[in-house]
Short mmCIF file of C-alpha atoms and ligand atoms in Angstrom, two decimals:
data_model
loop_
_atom_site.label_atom_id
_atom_site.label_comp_id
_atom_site.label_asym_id
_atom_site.label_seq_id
_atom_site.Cartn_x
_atom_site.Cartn_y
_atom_site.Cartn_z
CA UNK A 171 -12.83 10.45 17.15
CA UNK A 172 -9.71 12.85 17.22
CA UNK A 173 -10.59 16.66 16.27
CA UNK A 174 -8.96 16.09 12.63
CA UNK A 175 -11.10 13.16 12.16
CA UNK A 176 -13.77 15.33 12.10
CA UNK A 177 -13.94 16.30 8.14
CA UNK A 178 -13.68 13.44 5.27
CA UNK A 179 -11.68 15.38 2.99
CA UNK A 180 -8.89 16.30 6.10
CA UNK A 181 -8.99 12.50 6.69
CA UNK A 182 -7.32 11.57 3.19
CA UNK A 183 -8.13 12.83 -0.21
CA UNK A 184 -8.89 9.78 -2.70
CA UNK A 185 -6.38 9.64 -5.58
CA UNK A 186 -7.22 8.74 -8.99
CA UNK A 187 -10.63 8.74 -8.25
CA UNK A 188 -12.39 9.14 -11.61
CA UNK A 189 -9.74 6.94 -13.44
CA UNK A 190 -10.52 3.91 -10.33
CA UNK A 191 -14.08 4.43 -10.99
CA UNK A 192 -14.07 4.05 -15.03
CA UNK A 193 -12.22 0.71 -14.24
CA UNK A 194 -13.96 -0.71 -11.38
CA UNK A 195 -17.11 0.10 -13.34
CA UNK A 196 -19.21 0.13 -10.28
CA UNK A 197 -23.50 -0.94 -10.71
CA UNK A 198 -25.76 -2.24 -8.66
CA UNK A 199 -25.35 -6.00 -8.39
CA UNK A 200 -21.83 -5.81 -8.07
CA UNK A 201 -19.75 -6.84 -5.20
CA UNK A 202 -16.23 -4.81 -5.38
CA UNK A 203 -13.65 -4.82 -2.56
CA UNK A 204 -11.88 -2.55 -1.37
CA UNK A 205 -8.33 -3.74 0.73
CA UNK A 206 -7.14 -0.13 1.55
CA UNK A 207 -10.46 1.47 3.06
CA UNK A 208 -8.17 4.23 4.72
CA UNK A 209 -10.87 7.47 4.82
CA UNK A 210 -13.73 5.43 2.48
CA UNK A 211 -13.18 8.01 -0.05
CA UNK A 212 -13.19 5.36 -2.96
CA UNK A 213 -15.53 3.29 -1.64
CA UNK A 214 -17.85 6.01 -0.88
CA UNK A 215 -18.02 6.88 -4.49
CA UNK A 216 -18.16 3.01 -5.76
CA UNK A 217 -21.48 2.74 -3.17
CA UNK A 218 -23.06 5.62 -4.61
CA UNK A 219 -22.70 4.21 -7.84
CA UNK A 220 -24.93 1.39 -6.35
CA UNK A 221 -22.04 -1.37 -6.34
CA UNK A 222 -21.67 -3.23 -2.82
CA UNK A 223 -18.40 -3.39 -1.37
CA UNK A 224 -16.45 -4.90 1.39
CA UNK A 225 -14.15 -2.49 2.85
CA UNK A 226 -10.89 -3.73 4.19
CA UNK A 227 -8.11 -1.96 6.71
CA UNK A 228 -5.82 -3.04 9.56
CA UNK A 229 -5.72 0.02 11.30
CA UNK A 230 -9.21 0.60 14.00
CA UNK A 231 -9.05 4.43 13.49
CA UNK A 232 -9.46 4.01 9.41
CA UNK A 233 -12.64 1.26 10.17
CA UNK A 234 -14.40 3.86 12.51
CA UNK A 235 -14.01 6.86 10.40
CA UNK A 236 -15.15 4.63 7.33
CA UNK A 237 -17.97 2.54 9.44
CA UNK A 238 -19.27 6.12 10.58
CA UNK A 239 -18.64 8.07 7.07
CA UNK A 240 -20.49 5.21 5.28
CA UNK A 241 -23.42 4.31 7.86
CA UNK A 242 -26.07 5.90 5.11
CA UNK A 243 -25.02 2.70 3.43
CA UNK A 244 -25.07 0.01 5.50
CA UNK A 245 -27.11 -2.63 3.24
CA UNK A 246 -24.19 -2.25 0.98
CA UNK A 247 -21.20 -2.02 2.69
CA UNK A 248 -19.23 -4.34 5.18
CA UNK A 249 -16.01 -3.11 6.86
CA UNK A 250 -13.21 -5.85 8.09
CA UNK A 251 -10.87 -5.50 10.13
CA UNK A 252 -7.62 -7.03 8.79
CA UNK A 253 -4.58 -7.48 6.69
CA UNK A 254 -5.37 -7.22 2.62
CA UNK A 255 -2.73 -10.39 2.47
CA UNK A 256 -5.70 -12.76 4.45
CA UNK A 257 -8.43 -11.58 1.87
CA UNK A 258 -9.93 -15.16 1.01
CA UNK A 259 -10.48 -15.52 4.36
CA UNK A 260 -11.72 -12.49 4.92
CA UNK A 261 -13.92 -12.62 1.83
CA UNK A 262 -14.85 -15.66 2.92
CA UNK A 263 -16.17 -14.45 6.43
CA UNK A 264 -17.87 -11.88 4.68
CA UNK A 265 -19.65 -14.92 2.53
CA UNK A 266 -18.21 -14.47 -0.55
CA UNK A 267 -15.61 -16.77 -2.95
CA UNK A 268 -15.15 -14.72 -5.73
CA UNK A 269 -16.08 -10.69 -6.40
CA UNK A 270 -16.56 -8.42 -9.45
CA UNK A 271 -13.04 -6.42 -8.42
CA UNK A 272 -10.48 -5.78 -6.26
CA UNK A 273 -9.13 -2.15 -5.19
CA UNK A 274 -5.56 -1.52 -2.95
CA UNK A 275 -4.35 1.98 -2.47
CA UNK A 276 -1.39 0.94 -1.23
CA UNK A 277 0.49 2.81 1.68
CA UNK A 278 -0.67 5.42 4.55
CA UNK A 279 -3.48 7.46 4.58
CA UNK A 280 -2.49 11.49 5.20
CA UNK A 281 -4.25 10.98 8.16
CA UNK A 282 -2.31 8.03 9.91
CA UNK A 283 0.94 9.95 8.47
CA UNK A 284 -0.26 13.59 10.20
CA UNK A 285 -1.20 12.05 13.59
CA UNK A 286 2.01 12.27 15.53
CA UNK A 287 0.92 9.46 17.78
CA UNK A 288 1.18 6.93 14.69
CA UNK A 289 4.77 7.80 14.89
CA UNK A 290 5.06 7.61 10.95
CA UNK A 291 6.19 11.55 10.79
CA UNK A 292 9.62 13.11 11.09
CA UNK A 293 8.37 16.06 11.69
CA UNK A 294 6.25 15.55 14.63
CA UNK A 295 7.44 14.37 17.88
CA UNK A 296 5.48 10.72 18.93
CA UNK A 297 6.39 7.70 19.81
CA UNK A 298 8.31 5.61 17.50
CA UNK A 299 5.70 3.15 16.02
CA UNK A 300 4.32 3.03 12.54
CA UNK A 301 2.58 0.20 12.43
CA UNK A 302 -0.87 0.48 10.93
CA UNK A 303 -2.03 -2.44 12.80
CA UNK A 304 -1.68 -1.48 16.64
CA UNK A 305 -2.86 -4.56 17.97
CA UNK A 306 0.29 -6.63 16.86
CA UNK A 307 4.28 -6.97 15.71
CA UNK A 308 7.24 -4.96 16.22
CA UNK A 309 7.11 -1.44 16.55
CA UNK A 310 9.94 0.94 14.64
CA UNK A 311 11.62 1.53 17.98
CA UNK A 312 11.78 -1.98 18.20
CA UNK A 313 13.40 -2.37 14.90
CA UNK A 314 15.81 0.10 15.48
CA UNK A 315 16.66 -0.80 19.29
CA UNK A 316 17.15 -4.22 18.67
CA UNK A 317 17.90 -5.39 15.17
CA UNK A 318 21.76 -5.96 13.83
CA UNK A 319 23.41 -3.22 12.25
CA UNK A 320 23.72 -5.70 9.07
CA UNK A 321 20.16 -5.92 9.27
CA UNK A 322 19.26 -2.56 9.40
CA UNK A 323 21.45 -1.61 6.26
CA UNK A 324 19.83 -4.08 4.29
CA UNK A 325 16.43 -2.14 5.30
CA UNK A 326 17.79 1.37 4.62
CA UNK A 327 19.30 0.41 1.43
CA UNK A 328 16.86 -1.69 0.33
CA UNK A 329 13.58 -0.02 0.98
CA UNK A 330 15.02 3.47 1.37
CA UNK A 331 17.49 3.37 -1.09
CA UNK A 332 19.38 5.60 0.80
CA UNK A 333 22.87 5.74 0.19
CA UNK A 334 24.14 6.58 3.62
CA UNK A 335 23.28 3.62 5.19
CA UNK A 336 26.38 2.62 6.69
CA UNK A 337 27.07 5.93 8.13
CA UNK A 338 23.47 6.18 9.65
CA UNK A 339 23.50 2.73 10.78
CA UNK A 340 26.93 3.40 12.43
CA UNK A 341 25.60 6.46 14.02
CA UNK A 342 22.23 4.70 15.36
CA UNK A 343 23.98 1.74 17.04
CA UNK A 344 26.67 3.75 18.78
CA UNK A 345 23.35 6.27 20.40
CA UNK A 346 21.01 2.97 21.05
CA UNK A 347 23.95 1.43 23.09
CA UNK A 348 23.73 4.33 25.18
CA UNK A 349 19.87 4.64 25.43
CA UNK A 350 17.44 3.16 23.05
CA UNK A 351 15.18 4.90 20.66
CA UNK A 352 11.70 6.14 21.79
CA UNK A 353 10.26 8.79 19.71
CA UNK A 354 10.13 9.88 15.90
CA UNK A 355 11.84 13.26 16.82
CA UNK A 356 14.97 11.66 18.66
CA UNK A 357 15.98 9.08 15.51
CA UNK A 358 15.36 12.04 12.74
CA UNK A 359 17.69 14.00 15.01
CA UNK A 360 20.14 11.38 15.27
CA UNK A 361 20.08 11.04 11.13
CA UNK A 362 20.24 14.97 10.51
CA UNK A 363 23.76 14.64 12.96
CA UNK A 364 25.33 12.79 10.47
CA UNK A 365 23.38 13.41 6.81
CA UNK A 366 23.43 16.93 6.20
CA UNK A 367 20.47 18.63 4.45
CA UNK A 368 20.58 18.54 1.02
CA UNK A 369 17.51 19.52 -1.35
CA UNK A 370 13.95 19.96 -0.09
CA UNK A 371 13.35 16.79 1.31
CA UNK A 372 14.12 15.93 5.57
CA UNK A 373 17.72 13.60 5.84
CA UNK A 374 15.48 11.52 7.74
CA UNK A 375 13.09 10.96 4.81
CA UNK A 376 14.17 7.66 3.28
CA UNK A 377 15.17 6.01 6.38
CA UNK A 378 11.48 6.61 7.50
CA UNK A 379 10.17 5.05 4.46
CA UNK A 380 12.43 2.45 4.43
CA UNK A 381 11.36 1.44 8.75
CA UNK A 382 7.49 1.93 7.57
CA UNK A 383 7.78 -0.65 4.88
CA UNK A 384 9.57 -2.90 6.58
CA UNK A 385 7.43 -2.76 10.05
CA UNK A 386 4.77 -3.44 7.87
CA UNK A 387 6.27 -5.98 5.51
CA UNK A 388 4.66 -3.56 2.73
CA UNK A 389 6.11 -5.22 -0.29
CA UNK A 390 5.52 -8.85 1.42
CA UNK A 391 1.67 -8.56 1.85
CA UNK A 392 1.64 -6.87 -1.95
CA UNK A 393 3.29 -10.07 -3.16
CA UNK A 394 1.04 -12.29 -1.30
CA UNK A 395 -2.55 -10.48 -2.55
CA UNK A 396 -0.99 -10.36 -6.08
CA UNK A 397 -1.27 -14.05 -5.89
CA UNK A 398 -4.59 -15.05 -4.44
CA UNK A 399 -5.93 -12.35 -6.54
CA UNK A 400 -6.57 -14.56 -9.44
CA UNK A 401 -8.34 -16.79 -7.36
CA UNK A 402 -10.88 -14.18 -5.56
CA UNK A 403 -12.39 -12.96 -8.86
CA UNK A 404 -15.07 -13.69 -11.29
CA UNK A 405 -14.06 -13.97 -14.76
CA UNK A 406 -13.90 -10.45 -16.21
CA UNK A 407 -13.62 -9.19 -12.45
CA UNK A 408 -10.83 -6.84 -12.24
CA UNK A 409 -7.67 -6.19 -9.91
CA UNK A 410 -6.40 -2.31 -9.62
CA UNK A 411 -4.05 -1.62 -7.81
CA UNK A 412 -2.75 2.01 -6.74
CA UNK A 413 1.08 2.43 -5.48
CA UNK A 414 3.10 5.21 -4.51
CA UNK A 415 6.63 4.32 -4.88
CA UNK A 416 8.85 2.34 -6.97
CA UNK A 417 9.69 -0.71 -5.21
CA UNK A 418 5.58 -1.06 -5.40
CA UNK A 419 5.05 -0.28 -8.52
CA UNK A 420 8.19 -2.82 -9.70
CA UNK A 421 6.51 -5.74 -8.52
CA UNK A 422 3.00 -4.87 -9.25
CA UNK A 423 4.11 -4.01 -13.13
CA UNK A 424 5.86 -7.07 -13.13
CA UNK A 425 3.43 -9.23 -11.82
CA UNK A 426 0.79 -8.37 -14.20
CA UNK A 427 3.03 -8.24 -17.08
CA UNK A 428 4.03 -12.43 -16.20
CA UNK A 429 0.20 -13.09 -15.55
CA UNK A 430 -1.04 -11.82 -19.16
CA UNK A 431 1.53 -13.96 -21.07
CA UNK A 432 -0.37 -16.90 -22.55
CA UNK A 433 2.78 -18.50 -23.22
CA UNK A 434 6.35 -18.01 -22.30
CA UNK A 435 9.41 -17.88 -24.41
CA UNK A 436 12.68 -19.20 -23.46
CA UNK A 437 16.03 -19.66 -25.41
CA UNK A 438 16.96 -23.05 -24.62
CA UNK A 439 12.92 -24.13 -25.50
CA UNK A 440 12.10 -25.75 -29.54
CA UNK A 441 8.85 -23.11 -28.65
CA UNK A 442 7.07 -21.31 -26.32
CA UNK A 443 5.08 -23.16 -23.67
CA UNK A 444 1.79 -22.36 -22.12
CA UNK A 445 2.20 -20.02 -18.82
CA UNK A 446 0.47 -22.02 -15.94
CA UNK A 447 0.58 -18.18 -14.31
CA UNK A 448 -1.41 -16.65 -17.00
CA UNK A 449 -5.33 -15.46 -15.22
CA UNK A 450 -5.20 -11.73 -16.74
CA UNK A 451 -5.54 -9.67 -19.40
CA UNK A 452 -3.55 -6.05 -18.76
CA UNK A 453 -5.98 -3.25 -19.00
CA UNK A 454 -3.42 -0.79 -18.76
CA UNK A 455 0.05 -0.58 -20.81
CA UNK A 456 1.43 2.18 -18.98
CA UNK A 457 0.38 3.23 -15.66
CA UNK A 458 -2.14 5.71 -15.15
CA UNK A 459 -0.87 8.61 -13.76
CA UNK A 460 -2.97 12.26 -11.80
CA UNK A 461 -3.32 14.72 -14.71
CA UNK A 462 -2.81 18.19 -14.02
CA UNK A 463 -5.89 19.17 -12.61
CA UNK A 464 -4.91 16.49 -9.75
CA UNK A 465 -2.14 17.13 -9.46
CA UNK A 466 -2.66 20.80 -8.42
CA UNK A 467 -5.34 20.15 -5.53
CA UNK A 468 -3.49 17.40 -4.14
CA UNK A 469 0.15 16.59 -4.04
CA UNK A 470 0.18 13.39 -2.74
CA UNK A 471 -1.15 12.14 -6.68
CA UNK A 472 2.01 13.52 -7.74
CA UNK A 473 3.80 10.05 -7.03
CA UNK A 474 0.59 7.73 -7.87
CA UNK A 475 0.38 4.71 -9.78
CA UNK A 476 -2.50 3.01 -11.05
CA UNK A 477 -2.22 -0.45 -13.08
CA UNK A 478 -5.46 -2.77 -13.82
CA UNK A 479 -5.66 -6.19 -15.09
CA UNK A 480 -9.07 -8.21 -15.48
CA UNK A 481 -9.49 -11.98 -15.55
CA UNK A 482 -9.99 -14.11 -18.39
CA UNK A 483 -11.87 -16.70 -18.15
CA UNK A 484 -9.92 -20.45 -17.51
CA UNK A 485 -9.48 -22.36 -20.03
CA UNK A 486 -11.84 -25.56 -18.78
CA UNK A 487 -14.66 -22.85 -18.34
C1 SAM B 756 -3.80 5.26 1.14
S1 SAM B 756 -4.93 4.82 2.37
C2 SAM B 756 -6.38 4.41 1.48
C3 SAM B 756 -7.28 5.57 1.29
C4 SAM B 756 -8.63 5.24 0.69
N1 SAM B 756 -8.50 4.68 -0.64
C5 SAM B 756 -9.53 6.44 0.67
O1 SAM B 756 -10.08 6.78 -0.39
O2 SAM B 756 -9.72 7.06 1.73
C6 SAM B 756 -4.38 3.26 2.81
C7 SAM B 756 -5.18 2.59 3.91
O3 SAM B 756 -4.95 1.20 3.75
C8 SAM B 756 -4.60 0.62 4.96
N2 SAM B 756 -3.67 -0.46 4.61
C9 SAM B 756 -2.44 -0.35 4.06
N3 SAM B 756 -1.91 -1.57 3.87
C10 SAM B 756 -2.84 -2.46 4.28
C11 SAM B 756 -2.88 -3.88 4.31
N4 SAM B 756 -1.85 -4.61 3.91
N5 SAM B 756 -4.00 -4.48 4.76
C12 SAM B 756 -5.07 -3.73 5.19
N6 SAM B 756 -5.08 -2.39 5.21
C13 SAM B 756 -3.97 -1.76 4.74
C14 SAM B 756 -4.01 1.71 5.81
O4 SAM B 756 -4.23 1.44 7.17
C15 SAM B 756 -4.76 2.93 5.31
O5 SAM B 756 -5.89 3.20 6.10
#
């Protein structure tokens, strides 16, 4: 363990936490997952409100800090290594079918985003990676070295929204063709050559978002858990899910907002017709957002999300 592993609340400071706990409604007897187990700060509380819960992370760092943070607990809690996308399985190893809730706080942890060796930070020099699964797929320099410029638009635009794409795509190809990428500090160079500073925020910011999502296929894996969700939980169980930007927070909103319809409405129908998608009722209208005592210890709740839904029961029960 690194020397800033050493303290939980330098690891990553859990957002939301009070509002994740009145939903999740830990008690003993219930069995709660949790798919982003980052620092175990959520979990931690949910176990000391007696609940048992399966933690859940890709990256080996988070599961050691979390296994060792958590060992008081160990009748309780299981940590698993692997991607939230595979939770049936996972759930399944674990020997369960279905579960009394489902947490994701989607995203980094501060502490995978600090350590320069992650390669997730602009502002530290390390290698070029930012995947939070080491053990497999393409790293960022990969991305970048190899994929076409067309491609790599798509991804800036897309995921980073940024609106220099060509000209930073244009820029990257011409350097890689003379030697690739290798390290965080050489691409935010490169983007700060040709996308001058503007505001408070790094040029290199959205670009960075944009590589992280797409090395690991962010808003893919959210799609895919949004769908077995249903599935994985006991009627009344509920699914919360906690996102930080607004590609996230799109699909999550719309998701839930299809799944609580008991019937759907089109023009060209005589009338409505039953929603074979509808498994939830939507606990929360409008997202729940830090208030202001959050928001003042800990900035990273400035751009949080939370949305819950909770299963009804199906309609042959
Ligand atoms: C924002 S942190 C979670 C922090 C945690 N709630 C806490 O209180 O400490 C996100 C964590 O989820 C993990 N993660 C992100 N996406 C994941 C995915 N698709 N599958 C498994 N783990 C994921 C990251 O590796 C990271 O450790």
């Amino acid at each position: 363990m690194s020397s800033n592993q050493s303290s939980e609340s330098e690891y990553h400071v859990p957002v939301l936490l009070p509002e994740v706990l009145h939903f999740m409604a830990p008690e003993p007897g219930k069995v709660l997952v949790d798919g982003t187990l980052g620092g175990g700060g959520h979990t931690e509380a949910m176990l000391k409100a007696g609940a048992s819960v399966i933690g859940i992370d890709q990256d080996d760092q988070a599961l050691s800090f979390a296994r060792q943070r958590l060992q008081d607990f160990s009748d309780h809690f299981t940590a698993l290594k692997g991607n939230f996308s595979t939770m049936p399985q996972l759930l399944a190893e674990a020997g369960h079918q279905q579960v009394d809730g489902i947490l994701v706080d989607i995203g980094v942890s501060s502490w995978q985003l600090d350590e320069a060796d992650r390669g997730f930070s602009f502002a530290k020099d390390g290698p070029l990676d930012m995947r939070m699964n080491r053990s497999t797929g393409e790293t960022a320099a990969d991305l970048v070295n190899t994929a076409s410029a067309e491609d790599l638009k798509k991804i800036f635009f897309e995921y980073g929204e940024e609106r220099a794409s060509n000209k930073i795509v244009r820029r990257i190809v011409e350097r890689r063709s003379q030697k690739p990428f290798e390290t965080t500090l050489d691409l935010a160079d490169c983007i700060a050559s040709v996308v001058p500073r503007g505001g408070r925020s790094h040029p290199a910011t959205r670009v960075f978002q944009a590589l992280r999502i797409a090395v690991n296929d962010e808003l893919g894996v959210l799609r895919e858990l949004l769908e077995k969700s249903a599935d994985m939980l006991k009627p009344g169980g509920r699914l919360a899910v906690i996102t930080f930007h607004s590609l996230e927070d799109r699909i999550v909103k719309q998701f839930f907002k299809n799944a609580s319809q008991s019937h759907i409405d089109r023009k060209e129908w005589p009338e409505p017709r039953p929603n074979p998608d509808y498994h939830y009722k939507l606990l929360t209208r409008r997202p729940v957002v830090a208030g202001e005592d959050e928001l003042k210890l800990n900035r990273r709740s400035r751009s949080a999300k939370l949305r819950v839904v909770e299963k009804i029961p199906s309609p042959q029960a």
